[in-house]
Tab-separated table of C-alpha atoms in Angstrom:
chain	number	residue	atom	x	y	z
A	165	ARG	CA	73.120	88.852	86.309
A	166	CYS	CA	75.990	88.149	83.925
A	167	SER	CA	75.615	89.437	80.365
A	168	MET	CA	78.795	87.826	78.992
A	169	ASP	CA	78.533	85.609	75.954
A	170	LYS	CA	81.073	83.205	74.524
A	171	SER	CA	82.624	85.884	72.325
A	172	ASP	CA	83.628	87.756	75.524
A	173	LEU	CA	85.587	84.744	76.712
A	174	SER	CA	88.365	84.777	74.107
A	175	PHE	CA	90.966	84.658	76.890
A	176	PHE	CA	89.924	81.062	77.548
A	177	GLU	CA	90.882	80.087	74.011
A	178	GLU	CA	94.605	80.377	74.848
A	179	ASP	CA	94.325	77.172	76.859
A	180	VAL	CA	92.760	74.572	74.587
A	181	ASP	CA	92.289	72.222	77.541
A	182	SER	CA	90.096	74.738	79.388
A	183	ALA	CA	86.370	74.184	79.162
A	184	LEU	CA	84.114	77.213	78.807
A	185	PRO	CA	82.503	78.248	82.089
A	186	THR	CA	79.017	77.001	82.824
A	187	SER	CA	76.053	79.274	83.325
A	188	ASP	CA	76.202	78.590	87.083
A	189	GLN	CA	79.874	79.543	87.185
A	190	LEU	CA	79.169	82.792	85.346
A	191	GLN	CA	76.356	83.625	87.774
A	192	THR	CA	78.664	82.909	90.711
A	193	LEU	CA	81.348	85.094	89.132
A	194	ALA	CA	78.868	87.948	88.657
A	195	ALA	CA	77.691	87.597	92.264
A	196	LEU	CA	81.268	87.654	93.594
A	197	ALA	CA	82.102	90.694	91.448
A	198	GLU	CA	79.064	92.476	92.917
A	199	LYS	CA	80.187	91.543	96.451
A	200	GLN	CA	83.634	92.975	95.711
A	201	LEU	CA	82.114	96.253	94.489
A	202	GLN	CA	79.941	96.437	97.611
A	203	ALA	CA	82.966	95.762	99.856
A	204	GLU	CA	84.966	98.474	98.088
A	205	ALA	CA	82.097	100.953	98.511
A	206	GLU	CA	81.760	100.045	102.204
A	207	ILE	CA	85.501	100.505	102.790
A	208	LYS	CA	85.376	103.901	101.078
A	209	ARG	CA	82.430	104.945	103.274
A	210	ILE	CA	84.205	103.785	106.444
A	211	GLU	CA	87.436	105.551	105.448
A	212	GLU	CA	85.501	108.788	104.850
A	213	GLU	CA	83.796	108.443	108.250
A	214	LEU	CA	87.168	107.754	109.887
A	215	ALA	CA	88.672	110.861	108.270
A	216	GLU	CA	85.764	112.953	109.615
A	217	LYS	CA	86.167	111.465	113.113
A	218	LYS	CA	89.908	112.219	113.048
A	219	LYS	CA	89.132	115.849	112.167
A	220	GLU	CA	86.612	116.004	115.012
A	221	LEU	CA	89.151	114.533	117.447
A	222	PHE	CA	91.829	117.002	116.330
A	223	VAL	CA	89.493	119.978	116.951
A	224	LEU	CA	88.573	118.635	120.413
A	225	SER	CA	92.155	117.791	121.393
A	226	SER	CA	94.017	120.744	119.913
A	227	GLU	CA	91.470	123.568	120.027
A	228	GLN	CA	88.374	123.182	122.187
A	229	ILE	CA	89.838	121.529	125.314
A	230	PRO	CA	93.041	123.637	125.425
A	231	SER	CA	90.955	126.802	124.874
A	232	LEU	CA	88.586	125.945	127.734
A	233	MET	CA	91.532	125.057	129.995
A	234	GLU	CA	92.966	128.504	129.228
A	235	GLN	CA	89.626	130.146	130.115
A	236	CYS	CA	89.624	128.185	133.385
A	237	GLY	CA	93.102	129.450	134.193
A	238	VAL	CA	94.782	126.040	134.020
A	239	SER	CA	96.429	126.401	130.604
A	240	GLY	CA	99.913	126.577	132.135
A	241	MET	CA	99.505	123.152	133.706
A	242	THR	CA	100.679	120.041	131.904
A	243	SER	CA	98.005	117.871	133.532
A	244	PHE	CA	94.676	118.321	135.221
A	245	THR	CA	92.439	115.871	137.094
A	246	LEU	CA	88.672	115.981	136.667
A	247	GLY	CA	86.119	115.219	139.378
A	248	ASP	CA	85.663	111.625	138.189
A	249	GLY	CA	89.423	111.013	138.430
A	250	SER	CA	90.085	111.228	134.681
A	251	ARG	CA	93.420	112.868	133.952
A	252	ILE	CA	93.891	115.331	131.108
A	253	THR	CA	97.461	115.828	130.002
A	254	ILE	CA	98.388	118.526	127.562
A	255	LYS	CA	101.546	118.812	125.512
A	256	ARG	CA	102.952	121.179	122.959
A	257	VAL	CA	103.316	119.651	119.504
A	258	VAL	CA	105.667	121.113	116.918
A	259	LYS	CA	105.657	119.936	113.320
A	260	ALA	CA	107.765	121.230	110.469
A	261	SER	CA	107.954	120.644	106.741
A	262	ILE	CA	110.152	122.722	104.460
A	263	PRO	CA	108.221	124.140	101.477
A	264	LYS	CA	109.608	122.741	98.219
A	265	ALA	CA	110.025	126.192	96.701
A	266	ARG	CA	112.254	127.283	99.610
A	267	ARG	CA	114.377	124.172	100.128
A	268	GLN	CA	117.755	125.701	99.243
A	269	GLU	CA	117.069	128.789	101.358
A	270	ALA	CA	115.996	126.590	104.287
A	271	PHE	CA	119.054	124.330	103.996
A	272	ALA	CA	121.309	127.412	103.942
A	273	TRP	CA	119.598	128.716	107.094
A	274	LEU	CA	119.976	125.357	108.843
A	275	ARG	CA	123.665	125.164	107.958
A	276	GLY	CA	124.216	128.658	109.309
A	277	ASN	CA	122.298	127.997	112.543
A	278	ASP	CA	123.729	124.766	113.978
A	279	GLY	CA	121.476	122.552	111.852
A	280	ALA	CA	123.978	121.292	109.273
A	281	ALA	CA	123.984	117.825	110.860
A	282	ILE	CA	120.307	117.248	110.056
A	283	VAL	CA	120.668	117.996	106.328
A	284	LYS	CA	121.161	114.666	104.556
A	285	ASN	CA	122.797	114.396	101.151
A	286	THR	CA	122.169	111.703	98.570
A	287	VAL	CA	124.282	111.382	95.439
A	288	SER	CA	123.119	108.866	92.862
A	289	VAL	CA	124.512	107.846	89.514
A	290	SER	CA	122.536	106.135	86.751
A	291	PHE	CA	124.068	103.450	84.535
A	292	GLY	CA	122.687	101.956	81.362
A	293	LYS	CA	122.450	98.300	80.433
A	294	GLY	CA	125.806	96.583	80.080
A	295	GLU	CA	127.673	99.193	82.139
A	296	ASP	CA	128.587	96.841	84.977
A	297	ASP	CA	132.301	97.622	84.712
A	298	LYS	CA	131.583	101.338	84.797
A	299	ALA	CA	129.490	100.865	87.953
A	300	ALA	CA	132.250	98.835	89.619
A	301	ARG	CA	134.714	101.707	89.079
A	302	LEU	CA	132.246	104.306	90.371
A	303	GLU	CA	133.763	105.106	93.737
A	304	LYS	CA	137.266	105.709	92.366
A	305	LEU	CA	136.198	107.535	89.202
A	306	LEU	CA	133.616	109.722	90.923
A	307	ARG	CA	136.274	111.118	93.230
A	308	GLU	CA	138.446	112.038	90.240
A	309	SER	CA	135.836	113.217	87.752
A	310	ALA	CA	132.118	113.012	87.220
A	311	SER	CA	132.386	113.248	83.443
A	312	GLY	CA	130.465	110.603	81.595
A	313	TYR	CA	128.112	109.949	84.528
A	314	ASN	CA	124.613	111.206	85.094
A	315	VAL	CA	125.059	112.352	88.703
A	316	GLU	CA	122.090	113.484	90.770
A	317	HIS	CA	122.489	115.273	94.105
A	318	ASP	CA	119.582	115.601	96.518
A	319	GLU	CA	119.388	117.200	99.947
A	320	THR	CA	116.676	116.310	102.442
A	321	VAL	CA	115.746	116.794	106.075
A	322	HIS	CA	113.503	114.213	107.731
A	323	ALA	CA	110.314	115.903	108.992
A	324	GLN	CA	110.530	114.422	112.517
A	325	THR	CA	114.200	115.383	112.814
A	326	LEU	CA	113.393	118.912	111.663
A	327	ALA	CA	110.492	119.147	114.134
A	328	ALA	CA	112.756	118.035	117.020
A	329	PHE	CA	115.406	120.598	115.981
A	330	VAL	CA	112.802	123.388	115.851
A	331	ARG	CA	111.195	122.340	119.156
A	332	GLU	CA	114.567	122.388	120.947
A	333	ARG	CA	115.347	125.881	119.609
A	334	LEU	CA	111.931	127.193	120.607
A	335	GLU	CA	112.299	125.718	124.113
A	336	ARG	CA	115.625	127.559	124.469
A	337	GLY	CA	113.925	130.791	123.361
A	338	GLU	CA	115.853	130.983	120.086
A	339	ASP	CA	114.403	132.453	116.902
A	340	VAL	CA	113.166	130.130	114.197
A	341	PRO	CA	111.950	131.268	110.750
A	342	THR	CA	108.567	129.536	110.944
A	343	ASP	CA	107.523	130.251	107.340
A	344	LEU	CA	110.856	129.105	105.937
A	345	LEU	CA	110.785	125.834	107.881
A	346	GLY	CA	107.035	125.291	107.589
A	347	VAL	CA	106.534	125.246	111.368
A	348	PHE	CA	103.096	124.370	112.732
A	349	GLU	CA	102.492	124.425	116.499
A	350	TYR	CA	99.495	123.277	118.479
A	351	LYS	CA	98.548	121.793	121.833
A	352	GLU	CA	97.347	118.221	122.107
A	353	THR	CA	95.407	116.703	124.956
A	354	LYS	CA	95.219	113.120	126.090
A	355	ILE	CA	92.613	111.818	128.508
A	356	VAL	CA	93.196	108.778	130.718
A	357	ARG	CA	90.321	107.390	132.749
A	358	PRO	CA	91.073	106.242	136.311
A	359	LYS	CA	91.732	102.567	136.854
A	360	SER	CA	88.713	100.700	138.184
């Protein structure tokens, strides 16, 4: 039910040619608004269920199955075939994400341990309105002097690039400061049913 009255419809007054909505139109509008709210609630419920299922899958794939394979004495294998022909493959997953509070320390470690190439630098300069000429001279002037410019310098390492760097070092048996680089390791299983 729509409880709007004509005083609530002042936005229609801007267009003098617009007629006020009819009672039927207002009822339809109220019904559609209710449908939208129901759809939003349903999407939220489904997203929450999906998040729970993803957690459940992660526990199965990264904890329960690898743990049971270890108990069975097959943890060193990269694949295993079940009686019904389904194939379980297991792989080591390495993720890394540098903690914000330790960025400079982590970048220094990377530079000192063959990881300088993965540290990306971004230098940006902000210009105000009407400073087109100043922007056009940026490249030349920035090399000579940064005075008069608001220069920002940022260093980053892409998470996937960092993870690949860490994984390669670990595979070679080299030390990696796991806390400094935010390293998280786990096993992940994938199950493929036999073709019919």
